[in-house]
Short mmCIF file of C-alpha atoms and ligand atoms in Angstrom, two decimals:
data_model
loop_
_atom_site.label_atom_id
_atom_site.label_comp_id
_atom_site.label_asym_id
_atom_site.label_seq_id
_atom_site.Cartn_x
_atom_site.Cartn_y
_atom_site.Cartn_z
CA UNK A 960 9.87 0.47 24.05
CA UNK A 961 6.32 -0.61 22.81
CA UNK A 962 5.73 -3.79 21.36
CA UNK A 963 2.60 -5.93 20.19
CA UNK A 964 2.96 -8.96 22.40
CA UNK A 965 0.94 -12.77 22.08
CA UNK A 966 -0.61 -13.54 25.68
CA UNK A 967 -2.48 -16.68 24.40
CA UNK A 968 -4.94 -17.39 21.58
CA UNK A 969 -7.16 -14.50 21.32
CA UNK A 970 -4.70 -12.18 23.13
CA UNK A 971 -2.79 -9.43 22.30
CA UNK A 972 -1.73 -5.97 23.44
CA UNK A 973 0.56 -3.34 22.70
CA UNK A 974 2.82 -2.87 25.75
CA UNK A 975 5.85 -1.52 27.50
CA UNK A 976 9.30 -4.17 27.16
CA UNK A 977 12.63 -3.88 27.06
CA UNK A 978 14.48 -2.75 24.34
CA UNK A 979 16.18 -5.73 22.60
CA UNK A 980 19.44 -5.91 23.65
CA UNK A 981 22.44 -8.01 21.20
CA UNK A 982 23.16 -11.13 22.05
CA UNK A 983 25.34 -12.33 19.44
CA UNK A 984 28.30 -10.34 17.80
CA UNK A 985 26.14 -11.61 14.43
CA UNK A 986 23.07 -9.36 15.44
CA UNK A 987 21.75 -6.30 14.77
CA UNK A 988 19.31 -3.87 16.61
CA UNK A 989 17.02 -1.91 14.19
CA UNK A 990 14.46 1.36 14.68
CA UNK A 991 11.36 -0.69 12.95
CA UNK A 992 10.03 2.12 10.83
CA UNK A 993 7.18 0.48 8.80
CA UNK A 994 6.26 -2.64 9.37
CA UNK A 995 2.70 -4.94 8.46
CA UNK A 996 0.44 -7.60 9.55
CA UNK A 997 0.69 -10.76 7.71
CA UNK A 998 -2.73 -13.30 7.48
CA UNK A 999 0.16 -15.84 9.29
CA UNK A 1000 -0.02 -13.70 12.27
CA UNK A 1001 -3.97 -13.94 12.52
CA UNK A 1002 -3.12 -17.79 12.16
CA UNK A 1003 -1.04 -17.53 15.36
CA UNK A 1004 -3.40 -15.23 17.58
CA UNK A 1005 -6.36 -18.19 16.37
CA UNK A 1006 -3.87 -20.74 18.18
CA UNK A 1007 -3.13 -22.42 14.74
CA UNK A 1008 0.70 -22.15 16.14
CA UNK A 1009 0.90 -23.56 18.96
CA UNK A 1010 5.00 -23.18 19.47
CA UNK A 1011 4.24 -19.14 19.47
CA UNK A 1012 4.85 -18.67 23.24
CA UNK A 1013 3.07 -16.20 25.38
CA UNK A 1014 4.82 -12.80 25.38
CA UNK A 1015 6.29 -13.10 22.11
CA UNK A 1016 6.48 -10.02 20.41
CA UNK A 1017 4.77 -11.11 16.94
CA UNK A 1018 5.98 -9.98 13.27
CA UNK A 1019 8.40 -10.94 10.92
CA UNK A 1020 7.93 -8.11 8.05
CA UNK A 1021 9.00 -4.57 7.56
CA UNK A 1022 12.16 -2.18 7.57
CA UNK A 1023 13.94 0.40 9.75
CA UNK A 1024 17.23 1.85 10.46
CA UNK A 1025 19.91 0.03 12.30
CA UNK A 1026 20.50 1.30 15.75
CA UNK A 1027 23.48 -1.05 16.81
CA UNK A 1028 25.77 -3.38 15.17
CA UNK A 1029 27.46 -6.78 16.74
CA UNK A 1030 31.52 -7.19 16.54
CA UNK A 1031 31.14 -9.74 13.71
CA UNK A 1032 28.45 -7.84 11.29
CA UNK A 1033 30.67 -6.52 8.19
CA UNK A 1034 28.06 -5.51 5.54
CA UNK A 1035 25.54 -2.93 8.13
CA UNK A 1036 26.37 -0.17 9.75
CA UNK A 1037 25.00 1.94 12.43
CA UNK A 1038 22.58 4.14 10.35
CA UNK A 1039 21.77 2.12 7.25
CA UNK A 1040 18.35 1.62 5.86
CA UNK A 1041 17.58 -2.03 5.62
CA UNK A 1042 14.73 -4.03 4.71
CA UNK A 1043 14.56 -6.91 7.04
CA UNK A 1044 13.66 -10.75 5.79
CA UNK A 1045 10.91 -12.73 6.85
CA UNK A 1046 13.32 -15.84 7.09
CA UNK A 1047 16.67 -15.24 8.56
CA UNK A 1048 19.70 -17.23 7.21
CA UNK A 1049 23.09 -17.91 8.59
CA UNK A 1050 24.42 -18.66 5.15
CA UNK A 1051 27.26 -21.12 5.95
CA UNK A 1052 25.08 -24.39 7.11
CA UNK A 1053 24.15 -27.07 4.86
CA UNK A 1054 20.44 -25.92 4.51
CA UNK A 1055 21.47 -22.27 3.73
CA UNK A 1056 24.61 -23.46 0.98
CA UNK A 1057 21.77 -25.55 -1.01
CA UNK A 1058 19.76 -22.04 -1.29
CA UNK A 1059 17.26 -23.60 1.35
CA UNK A 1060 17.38 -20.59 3.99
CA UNK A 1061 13.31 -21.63 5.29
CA UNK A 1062 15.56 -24.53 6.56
CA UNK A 1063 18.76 -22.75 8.23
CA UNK A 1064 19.67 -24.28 10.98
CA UNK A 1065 19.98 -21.47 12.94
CA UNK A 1066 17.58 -19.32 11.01
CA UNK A 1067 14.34 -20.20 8.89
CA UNK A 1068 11.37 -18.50 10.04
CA UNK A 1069 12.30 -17.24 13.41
CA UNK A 1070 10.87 -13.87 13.83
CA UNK A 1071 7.90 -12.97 15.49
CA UNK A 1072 7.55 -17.68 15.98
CA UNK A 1073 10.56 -18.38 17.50
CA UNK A 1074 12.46 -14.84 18.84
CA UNK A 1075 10.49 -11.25 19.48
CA UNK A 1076 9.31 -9.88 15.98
CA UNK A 1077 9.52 -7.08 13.88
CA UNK A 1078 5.61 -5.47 15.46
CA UNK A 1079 7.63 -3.30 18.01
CA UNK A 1080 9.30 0.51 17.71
CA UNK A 1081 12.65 -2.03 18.15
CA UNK A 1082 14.10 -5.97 17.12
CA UNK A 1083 16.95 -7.75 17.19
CA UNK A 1084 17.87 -9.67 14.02
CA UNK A 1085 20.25 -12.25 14.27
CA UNK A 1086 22.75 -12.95 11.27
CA UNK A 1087 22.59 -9.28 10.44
CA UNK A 1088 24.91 -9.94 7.22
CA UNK A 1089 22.95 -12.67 5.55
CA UNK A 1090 19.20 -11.60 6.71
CA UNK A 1091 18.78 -8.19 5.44
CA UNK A 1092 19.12 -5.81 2.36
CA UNK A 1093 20.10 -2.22 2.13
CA UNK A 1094 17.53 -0.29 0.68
CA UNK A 1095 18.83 2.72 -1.78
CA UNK A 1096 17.89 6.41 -1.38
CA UNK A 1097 14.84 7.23 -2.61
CA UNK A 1098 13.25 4.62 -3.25
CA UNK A 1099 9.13 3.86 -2.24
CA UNK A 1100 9.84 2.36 1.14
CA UNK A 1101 5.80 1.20 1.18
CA UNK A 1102 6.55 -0.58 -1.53
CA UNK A 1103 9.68 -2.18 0.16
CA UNK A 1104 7.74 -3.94 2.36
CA UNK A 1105 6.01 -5.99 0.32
CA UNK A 1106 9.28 -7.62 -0.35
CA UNK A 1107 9.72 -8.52 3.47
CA UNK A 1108 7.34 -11.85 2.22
CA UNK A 1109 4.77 -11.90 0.45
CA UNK A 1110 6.25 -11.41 -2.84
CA UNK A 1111 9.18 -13.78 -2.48
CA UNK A 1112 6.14 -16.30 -0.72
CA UNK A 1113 4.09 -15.74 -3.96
CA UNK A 1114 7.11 -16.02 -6.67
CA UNK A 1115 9.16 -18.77 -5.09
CA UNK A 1116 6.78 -21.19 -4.00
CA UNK A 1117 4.05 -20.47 -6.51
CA UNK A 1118 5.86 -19.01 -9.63
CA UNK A 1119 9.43 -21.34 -9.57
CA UNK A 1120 7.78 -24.11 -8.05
CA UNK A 1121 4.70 -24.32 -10.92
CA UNK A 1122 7.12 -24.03 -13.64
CA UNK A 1123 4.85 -20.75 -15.37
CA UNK A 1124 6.31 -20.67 -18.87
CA UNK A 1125 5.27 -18.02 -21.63
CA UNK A 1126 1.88 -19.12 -23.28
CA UNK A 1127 0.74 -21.14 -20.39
CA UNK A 1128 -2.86 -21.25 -18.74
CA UNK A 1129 -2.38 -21.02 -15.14
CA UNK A 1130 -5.16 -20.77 -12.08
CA UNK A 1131 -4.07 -18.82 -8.49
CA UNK A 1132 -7.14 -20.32 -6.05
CA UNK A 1133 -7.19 -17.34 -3.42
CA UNK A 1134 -6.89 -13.82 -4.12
CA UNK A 1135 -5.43 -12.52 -0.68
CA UNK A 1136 -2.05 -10.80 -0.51
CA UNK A 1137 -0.10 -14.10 -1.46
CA UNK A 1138 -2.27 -15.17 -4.42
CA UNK A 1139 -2.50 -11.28 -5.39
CA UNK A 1140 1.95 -11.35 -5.12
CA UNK A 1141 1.90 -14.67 -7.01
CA UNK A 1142 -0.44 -13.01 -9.65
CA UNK A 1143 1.84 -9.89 -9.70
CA UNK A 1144 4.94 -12.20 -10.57
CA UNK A 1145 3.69 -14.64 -12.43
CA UNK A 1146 3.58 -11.91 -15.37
CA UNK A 1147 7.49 -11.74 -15.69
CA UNK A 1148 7.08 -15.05 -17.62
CA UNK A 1149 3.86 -14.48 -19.72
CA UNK A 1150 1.27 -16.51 -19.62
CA UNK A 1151 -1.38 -16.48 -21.94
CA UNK A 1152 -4.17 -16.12 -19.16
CA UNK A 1153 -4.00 -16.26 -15.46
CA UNK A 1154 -7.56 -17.43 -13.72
CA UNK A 1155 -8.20 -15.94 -10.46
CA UNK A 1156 -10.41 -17.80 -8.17
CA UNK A 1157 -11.72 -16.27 -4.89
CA UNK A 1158 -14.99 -15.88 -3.15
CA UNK A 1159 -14.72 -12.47 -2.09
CA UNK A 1160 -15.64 -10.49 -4.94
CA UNK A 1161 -13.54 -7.22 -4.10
CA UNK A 1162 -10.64 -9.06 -4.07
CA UNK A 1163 -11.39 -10.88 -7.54
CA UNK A 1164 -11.77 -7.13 -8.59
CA UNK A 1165 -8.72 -6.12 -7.51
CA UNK A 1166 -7.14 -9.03 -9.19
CA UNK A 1167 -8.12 -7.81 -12.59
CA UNK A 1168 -6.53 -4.73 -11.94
CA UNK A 1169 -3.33 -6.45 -11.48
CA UNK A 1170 -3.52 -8.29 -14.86
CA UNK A 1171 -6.14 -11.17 -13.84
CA UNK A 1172 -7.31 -12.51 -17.43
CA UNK A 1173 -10.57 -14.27 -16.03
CA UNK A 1174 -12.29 -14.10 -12.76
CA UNK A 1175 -14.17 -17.28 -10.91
CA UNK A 1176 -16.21 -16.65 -7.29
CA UNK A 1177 -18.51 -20.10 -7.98
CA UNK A 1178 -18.08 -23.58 -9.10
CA UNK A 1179 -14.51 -23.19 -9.26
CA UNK A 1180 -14.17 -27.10 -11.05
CA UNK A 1181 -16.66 -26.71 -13.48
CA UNK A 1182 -16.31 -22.75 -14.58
CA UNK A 1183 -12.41 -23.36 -15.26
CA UNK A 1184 -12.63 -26.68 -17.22
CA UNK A 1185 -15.41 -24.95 -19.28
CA UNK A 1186 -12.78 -21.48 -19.53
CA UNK A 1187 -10.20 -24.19 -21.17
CA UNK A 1188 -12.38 -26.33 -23.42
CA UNK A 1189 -12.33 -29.26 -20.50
CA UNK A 1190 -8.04 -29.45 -21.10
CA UNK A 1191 -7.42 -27.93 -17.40
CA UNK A 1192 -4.77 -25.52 -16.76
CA UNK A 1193 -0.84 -26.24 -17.20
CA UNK A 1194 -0.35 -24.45 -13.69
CA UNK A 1195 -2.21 -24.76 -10.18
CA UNK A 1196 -1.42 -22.83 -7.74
CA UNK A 1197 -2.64 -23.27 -3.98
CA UNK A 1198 -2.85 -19.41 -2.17
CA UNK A 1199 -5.54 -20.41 0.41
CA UNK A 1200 -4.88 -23.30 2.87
CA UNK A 1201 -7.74 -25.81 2.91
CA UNK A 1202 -8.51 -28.93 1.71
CA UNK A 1203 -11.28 -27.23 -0.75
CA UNK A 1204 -9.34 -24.86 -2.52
CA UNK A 1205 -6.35 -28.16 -2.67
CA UNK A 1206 -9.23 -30.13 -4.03
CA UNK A 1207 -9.94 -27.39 -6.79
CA UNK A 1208 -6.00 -27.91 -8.03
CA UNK A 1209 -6.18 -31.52 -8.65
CA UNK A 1210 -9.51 -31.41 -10.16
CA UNK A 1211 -8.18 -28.62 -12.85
CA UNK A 1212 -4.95 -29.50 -13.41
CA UNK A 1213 -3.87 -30.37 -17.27
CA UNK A 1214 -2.05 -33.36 -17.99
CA UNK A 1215 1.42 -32.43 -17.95
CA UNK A 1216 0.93 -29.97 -15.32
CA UNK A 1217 2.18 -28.16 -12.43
CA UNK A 1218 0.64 -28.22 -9.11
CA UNK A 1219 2.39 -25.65 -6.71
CA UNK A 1220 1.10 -25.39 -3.36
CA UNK A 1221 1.64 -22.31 -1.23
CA UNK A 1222 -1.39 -22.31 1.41
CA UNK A 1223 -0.26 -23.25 5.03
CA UNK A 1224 -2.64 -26.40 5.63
CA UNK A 1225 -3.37 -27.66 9.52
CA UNK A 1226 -5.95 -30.19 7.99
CA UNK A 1227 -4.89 -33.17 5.82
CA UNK A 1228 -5.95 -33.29 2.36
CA UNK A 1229 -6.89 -36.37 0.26
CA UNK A 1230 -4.79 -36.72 -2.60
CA UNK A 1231 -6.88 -38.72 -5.88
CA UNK A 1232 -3.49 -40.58 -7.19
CA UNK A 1233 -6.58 -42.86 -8.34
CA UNK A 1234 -7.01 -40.15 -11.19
CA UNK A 1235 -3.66 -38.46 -11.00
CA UNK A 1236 -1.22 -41.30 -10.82
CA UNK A 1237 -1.21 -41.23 -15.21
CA UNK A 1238 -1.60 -37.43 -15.79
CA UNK A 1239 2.16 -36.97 -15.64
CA UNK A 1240 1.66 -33.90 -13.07
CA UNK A 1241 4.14 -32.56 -10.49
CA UNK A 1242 2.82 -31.69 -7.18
CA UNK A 1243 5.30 -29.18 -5.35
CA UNK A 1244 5.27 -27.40 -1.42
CA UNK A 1245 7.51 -25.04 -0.36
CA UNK A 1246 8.30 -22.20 2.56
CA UNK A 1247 9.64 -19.49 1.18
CA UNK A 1248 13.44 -19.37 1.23
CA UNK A 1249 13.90 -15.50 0.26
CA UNK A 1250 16.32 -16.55 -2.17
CA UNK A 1251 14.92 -14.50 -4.59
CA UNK A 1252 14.94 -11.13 -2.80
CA UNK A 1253 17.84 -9.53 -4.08
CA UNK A 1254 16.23 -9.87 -7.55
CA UNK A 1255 12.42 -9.07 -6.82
CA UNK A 1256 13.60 -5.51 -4.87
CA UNK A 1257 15.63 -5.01 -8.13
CA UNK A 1258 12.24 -4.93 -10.36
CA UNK A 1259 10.63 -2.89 -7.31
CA UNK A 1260 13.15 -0.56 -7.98
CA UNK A 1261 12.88 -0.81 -11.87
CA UNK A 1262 9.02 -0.13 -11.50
CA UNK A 1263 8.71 -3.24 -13.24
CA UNK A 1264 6.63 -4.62 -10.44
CA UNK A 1265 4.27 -2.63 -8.48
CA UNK A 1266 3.63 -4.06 -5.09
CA UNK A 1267 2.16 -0.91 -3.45
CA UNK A 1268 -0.81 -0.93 -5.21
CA UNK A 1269 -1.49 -3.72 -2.55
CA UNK A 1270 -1.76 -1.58 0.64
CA UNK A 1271 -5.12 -0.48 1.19
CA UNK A 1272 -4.60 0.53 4.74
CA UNK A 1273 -2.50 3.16 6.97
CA UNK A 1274 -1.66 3.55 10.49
CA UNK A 1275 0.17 4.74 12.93
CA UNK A 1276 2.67 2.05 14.86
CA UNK A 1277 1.08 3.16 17.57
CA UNK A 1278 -2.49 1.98 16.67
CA UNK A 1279 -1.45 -1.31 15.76
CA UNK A 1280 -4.17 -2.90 17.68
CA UNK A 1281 -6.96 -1.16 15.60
CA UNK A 1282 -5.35 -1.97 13.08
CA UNK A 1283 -5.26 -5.51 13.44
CA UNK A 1284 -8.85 -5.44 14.28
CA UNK A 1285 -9.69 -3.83 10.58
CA UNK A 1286 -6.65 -7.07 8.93
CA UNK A 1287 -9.01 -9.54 10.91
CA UNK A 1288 -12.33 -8.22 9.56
CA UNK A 1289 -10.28 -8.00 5.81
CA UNK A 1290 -13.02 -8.78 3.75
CA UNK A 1291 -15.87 -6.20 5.43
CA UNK A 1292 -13.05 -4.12 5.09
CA UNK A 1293 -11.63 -4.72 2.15
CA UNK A 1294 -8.23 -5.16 3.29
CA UNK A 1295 -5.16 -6.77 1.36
CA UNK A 1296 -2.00 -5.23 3.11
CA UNK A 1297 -1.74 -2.79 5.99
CA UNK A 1298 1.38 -0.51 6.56
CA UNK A 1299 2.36 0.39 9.76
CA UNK A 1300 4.60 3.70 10.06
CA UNK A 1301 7.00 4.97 13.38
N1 NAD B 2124 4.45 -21.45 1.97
C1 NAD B 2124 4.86 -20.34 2.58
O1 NAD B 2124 6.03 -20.12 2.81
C2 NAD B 2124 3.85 -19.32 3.01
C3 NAD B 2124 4.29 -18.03 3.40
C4 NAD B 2124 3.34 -17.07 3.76
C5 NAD B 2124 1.98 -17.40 3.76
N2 NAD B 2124 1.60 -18.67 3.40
C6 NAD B 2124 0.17 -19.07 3.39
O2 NAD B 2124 -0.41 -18.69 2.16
C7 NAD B 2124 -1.85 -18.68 2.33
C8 NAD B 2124 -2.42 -17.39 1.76
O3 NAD B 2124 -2.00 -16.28 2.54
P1 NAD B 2124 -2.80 -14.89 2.51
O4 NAD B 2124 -2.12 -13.99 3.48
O5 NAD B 2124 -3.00 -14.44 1.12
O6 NAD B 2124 -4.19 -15.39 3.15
P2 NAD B 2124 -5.65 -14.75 3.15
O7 NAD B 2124 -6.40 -15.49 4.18
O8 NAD B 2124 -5.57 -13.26 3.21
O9 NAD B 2124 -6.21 -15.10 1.68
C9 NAD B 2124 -6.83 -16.30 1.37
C10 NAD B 2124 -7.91 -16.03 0.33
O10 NAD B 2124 -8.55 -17.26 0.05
C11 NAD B 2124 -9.93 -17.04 -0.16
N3 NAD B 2124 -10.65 -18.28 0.05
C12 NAD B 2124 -11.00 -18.88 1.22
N4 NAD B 2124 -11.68 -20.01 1.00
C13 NAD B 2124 -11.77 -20.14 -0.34
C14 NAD B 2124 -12.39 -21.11 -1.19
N5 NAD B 2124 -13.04 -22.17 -0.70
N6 NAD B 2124 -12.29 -20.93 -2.54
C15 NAD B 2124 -11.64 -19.86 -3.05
N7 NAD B 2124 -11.05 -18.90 -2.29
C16 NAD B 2124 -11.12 -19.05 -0.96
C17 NAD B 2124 -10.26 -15.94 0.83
O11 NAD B 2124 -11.43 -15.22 0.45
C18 NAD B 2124 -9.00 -15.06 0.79
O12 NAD B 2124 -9.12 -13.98 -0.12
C19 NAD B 2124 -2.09 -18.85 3.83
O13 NAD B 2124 -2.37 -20.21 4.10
C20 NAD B 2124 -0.74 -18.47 4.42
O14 NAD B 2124 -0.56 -18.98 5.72
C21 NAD B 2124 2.51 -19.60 3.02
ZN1 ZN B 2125 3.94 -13.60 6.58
ZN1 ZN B 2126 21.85 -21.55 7.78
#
């Protein structure tokens, strides 16, 4: 089969390997049939992490049909349509019976870091029964993907985690696919305005088509605290990564408030408990645990949240490394998500 392997920072190519094989009577083989690039993955061909071995077979999004089932999977069957987790979960350990599946012990976020990924015409996914979702006839399978991560990333450790409640003024620094998911479900509770802050300007645009209430590109600090009369904003939520954009929370954040982070940081950040330490704020991180899956694809299916609307791009599995040459150039291109079809 073909599959888009790591060969060192920099390095990638889509290649002959073996079809995965089970190992486990808890696996599954699947036919991937769409499948994306996630900003993670350009994280991992930069270097940024460094336990991705060469000849890893990256992903850890997308769907396809299941091609073989191990002795002890109950819920699959040869044939079904499944959407496949970006964290898999055995269920039964301690991490997985608190809810906490980013910490299974023999799971959390495996695919395409850990184990060969989901960028490949085939993958093995280990606890079959407790990492994936059937996905009902005729439904928008584009739309399916979006559920493989970013929207549980986006609603679980920027929605839950900041606390939104109805009436609430709440700030998303970083307008890529997370920030864009986070802005997406932050609506099911109603706040009274959502800020988007980015510097690309297509991206701010395309946040006020998904329900944005103001826009900020420059002087992040001083734009918002003028937006909300120099109060702040009850909710701060992190969708970038760096220091800066962590800087921007703690300098806008209400008393009382919630700061959530999401960004993946490889820098340390200074943290001003010198002004925060009497604000009464909470300061929350989190990898997502896909604990909310079952309910977000239920709202997909509703139409009650619209997730394609982020794909801007198409291709073929087959081109996949074009393709990741247009996701690494995202903002010349204006890129958010990019489906992959086999
Ligand atoms: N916690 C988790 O479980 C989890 C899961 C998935 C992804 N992530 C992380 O979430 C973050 C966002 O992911 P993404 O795919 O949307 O990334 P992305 O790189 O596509 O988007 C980041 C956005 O931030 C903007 N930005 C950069 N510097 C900025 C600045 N100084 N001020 C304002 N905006 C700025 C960029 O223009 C871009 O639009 C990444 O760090 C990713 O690794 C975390
Ligand atoms: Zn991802
Ligand atoms: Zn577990």
């Amino acid at each position: 089969m073909k599959a888009l392997v790591y060969h060192g920072p920099g390095k990638r190519s889509w290649e002959e390997k073996p079809k995965p094989a089970i190992k486990d009577s808890k696996d599954v083989i699947i036919r991937i049939t769409k499948t994306t690039i996630c900003g993670t993955d350009l994280h991992i061909m930069k270097g940024d992490v460094p336990e991705v071995v060469e000849g890893l077979t990256l992903g850890h999004e997308g769907i396809g049909f299941i091609e073989e089932v191990g002795a002890s999977v109950f819920n699959f069957k040869v044939g079904d349509n499944v959407l496949i987790s970006c964290i898999t979960s055995c269920g039964i350990c301690d991490a997985c019976k608190k809810g906490m599946y980013s910490h299974c012990e023999t799971g959390g976020w495996i695919l395409g870091h850990l184990i060969d990924g989901t960028q490949a015409e085939y993958v093995r996914i280990p606890h079959a029964d407790t990492s994936l979702y059937h996905i009902p006839k005729g439904v928008d399978e584009e739309a399916v993907v979006m559920l493989s991560d970013i929207l549980p990333t986006g609603f679980e450790c920027g929605v839950l985690n900041g606390q939104i409640k109805p009436g609430d003024t709440v700030a998303i620094v970083g307008a890529g696919p997370i920030g864009l998911a986070t802005l997406l479900t932050a609506q099911f509770y109603s706040p009274a305005e959502i800020i988007m802050v980015d510097l690309d300007e297509n991206r701010l645009k395309v946040a006020k088509t998904f329900g944005a209430t103001k826009l900020v590109s420059k002087n992040a600090v001083e734009e918002i605290m003028k937006l909300t009369d120099g109060k702040g904003v009850d909710v701060a939520i992190e969708a970038v990564g760096i220091a800066a954009t962590f800087d921007i929370c703690q300098s806008i954040i209400a008393a009382g408030g919630h700061i959530a982070n999401v960004g993946v940081h490889g820098k340390s950040v200074e943290l001003h408990l010198e002004k925060l330490w009497s604000r009464n704020i909470t300061i929350t991180t989190r990898l997502v645990d896909t604990v909310t899956t079952p309910m977000l694809l239920k709202t997909v299916l509703s139409g009650k949240l619209q997730p394609k609307n982020l794909i801007t791009h198409r291709f073929a599995l087959n081109d996949i490394m074009k393709a990741y040459d247009t996701f690494g150039n995202a903002a010349k291109e204006n890129a958010i998500k990019i489906i992959l079809s086999n």
